[in-house]
């Protein structure tokens, strides 16, 4: 943490910045020099550890990644880079030597197909283990349900051992190498990974990088004064520097955990200190200006990769580096650090990819995919939070001008990366709508965000939504929204009122949103229960540990009785399940929906219809249309169907007719067209 202190003395500083302004020599020359001095010794060590063939592959990876490994070390840690270079390479070599044979075979396949995660066969599902099936040892028995949906990418929500008691939904990790005992054991997780790989499914888990629980061994060692953990965390003796930092840092949980620092009496050898805690007081931010922290985290990542994890959802990455006078988010060194972790992990486990959990402004978001002025590999995947937010905004307003504006001006992402597109996640919805985008379509951003909060919390007259405000700040008017996708779409309200027409509209809204998520490009992610239109769960209020956090309302336990109705076309569950399954089936047949290319936003002549075009170099074009108005809308048929040459391959209401050069899209309906 630039500016951080652990004992009241002057802060540590780095020798260079991520802009590369600290050295006069070429980073490539420095990397080559360091590698030349080390290569012979490491070659012998690699051959002894891996055998001749595997050693050759490992050393070739190092050759290719020299600048991606040594460069960040030099930028972050200056003159210590050469020593650290040798240490991180040996960390990677040890992990490569420990990597199971089955995972090495998977690595080889993915090195031959480096865009494996961009293929249209990749389709995601996210769930909490306990909410889905109880324990890890029961999960294999439910994989048929996922296979029916076409799932090939399973994201299991936080399952590493958390602190006891309040733990931020599992994100306060007390041990990276153990599973929450309520869910099972690490051996159970390895068995799950094996079962998934047998079905050609990938496993994704959460890895919290910014902080640990205060009960983590690193934190306990730091408090105890163990030299091995000196500088792992940051503590200040008084409020002088914390107040200066807090002046520019937005609060994450302003109502229950204001500020970014917590008083810990045991810190600083018992003298007490203000520990950096961006989130909750029991989550202590790691200090990555200390390279020992970076090395320790590399050890945890590679160890978990060897348990069979294919994708790491890198949690809270915008917060990993701090700088006075800023929001302490999205700092250049944070990107450099992530690039380093990525490069070294890929040396040991080249089949593993990173997914950035970065819910930030669009211009900041694309950087986590390496979209800097000069591309540097960082994360292969990132959540398309902007798309998710704008889908809900469009649904509330019935028009898409804001979505067209904001999505249309997003910077393109590198072709070697991909989005993860989604309708709903485990978290609250924060309205990441910029002042500039709102003003461009004649809206006041603050007023629009306030409207969306009112609409989805049911406060706005005529709203169909049954959500709730999360972390409402009555002083600033800021808030976020909780609620399941089905409840926010009006399905819960319709069922309670026994209103068949409203239920039809709510169901169409839900499928409309997923039609965009499945066809906008990237890996579509289905949140557990959405395939059955599961509604809000109020049972969480009976659990004292969960009652204060209304996000648990949209984390319902899986309703397997409802799932049993998925084959009944006359039931709500049957209709939604069949429709979602069909979205996946058609998507898999369309090469234009493969990752690696960007969608083009179209104006098809209606401000209620979102229209976009995609094209892959080896396929024809694809055009999708989604009508966010409850009334039919006419669009320009030539814009959508390419002068009539495109074939409709899917839609909510059968084949759409063209009359007088206009194509009519039914209210809350969608259609997909593809060039033969």
XYZ file of N, CA, C and O in Angstrom, residues 3 22 35 39 67 71 82 143 163 189 209 229 296 348 383 447 496 527 578 585 618 625 653:
92
model
N 2.193 4.477 0.792
C 1.843 5.357 1.902
C 1.500 4.614 3.166
O 1.268 5.221 4.200
N 10.537 4.404 -13.839
C 11.565 4.401 -12.817
C 12.938 3.959 -13.273
O 13.917 4.163 -12.577
N 17.405 -13.541 -16.777
C 17.142 -14.923 -17.181
C 18.434 -15.621 -17.606
O 18.651 -16.802 -17.299
N 19.218 -19.142 -16.033
C 18.626 -20.205 -16.843
C 19.316 -21.556 -16.678
O 18.645 -22.585 -16.559
N 9.203 -10.925 -19.962
C 8.870 -9.534 -19.654
C 7.652 -9.461 -18.752
O 7.557 -8.579 -17.889
N 9.310 -7.820 -15.659
C 8.909 -6.422 -15.760
C 8.073 -5.943 -14.582
O 8.393 -4.922 -13.955
N 15.631 -8.897 -9.401
C 16.354 -10.098 -9.836
C 16.239 -11.224 -8.811
O 16.034 -12.393 -9.172
N -25.150 -33.059 -11.221
C -24.565 -32.546 -12.457
C -25.452 -32.788 -13.673
O -25.336 -32.075 -14.678
N -13.797 -17.279 8.405
C -13.800 -17.116 9.850
C -15.155 -17.570 10.390
O -16.176 -17.552 9.678
N -13.499 -31.224 -2.718
C -13.426 -30.260 -3.815
C -12.623 -30.837 -4.979
O -13.001 -30.657 -6.149
N -8.291 -11.676 -2.943
C -6.908 -11.212 -3.013
C -6.633 -10.011 -2.122
O -5.517 -9.853 -1.625
N 5.954 -12.685 8.917
C 4.753 -11.986 8.466
C 4.837 -10.485 8.694
O 3.828 -9.786 8.633
N 3.630 -15.120 -1.118
C 2.724 -15.977 -0.349
C 1.428 -16.219 -1.115
O 0.918 -17.350 -1.158
N 3.112 -22.347 -14.161
C 2.892 -23.614 -13.468
C 1.672 -24.353 -13.978
O 1.657 -25.587 -14.029
N -16.398 -9.650 -15.651
C -17.853 -9.525 -15.657
C -18.271 -8.278 -16.439
O -17.725 -7.190 -16.222
N -30.511 11.547 -10.677
C -31.965 11.345 -10.662
C -32.333 9.986 -11.245
O -33.265 9.326 -10.768
N -48.399 -13.568 -6.554
C -49.124 -13.216 -5.332
C -50.489 -12.615 -5.639
O -51.433 -12.776 -4.862
N -27.472 -17.616 -13.104
C -27.458 -17.647 -11.646
C -28.451 -18.696 -11.146
O -29.589 -18.783 -11.634
N -37.151 -24.688 -20.211
C -37.062 -25.039 -21.628
C -36.541 -23.867 -22.453
O -35.737 -24.044 -23.378
N -28.795 -23.923 -26.535
C -28.651 -24.818 -27.687
C -28.401 -24.025 -28.958
O -27.482 -24.338 -29.739
N -14.624 -16.188 -39.219
C -14.913 -17.413 -39.962
C -16.406 -17.706 -40.039
O -16.820 -18.833 -40.272
N -32.078 -8.657 -31.617
C -32.972 -7.550 -31.259
C -33.732 -7.937 -29.999
O -34.139 -9.090 -29.820
N -41.225 -15.382 -30.220
C -42.596 -15.450 -30.747
C -42.658 -16.024 -32.149
O -43.489 -15.613 -32.965
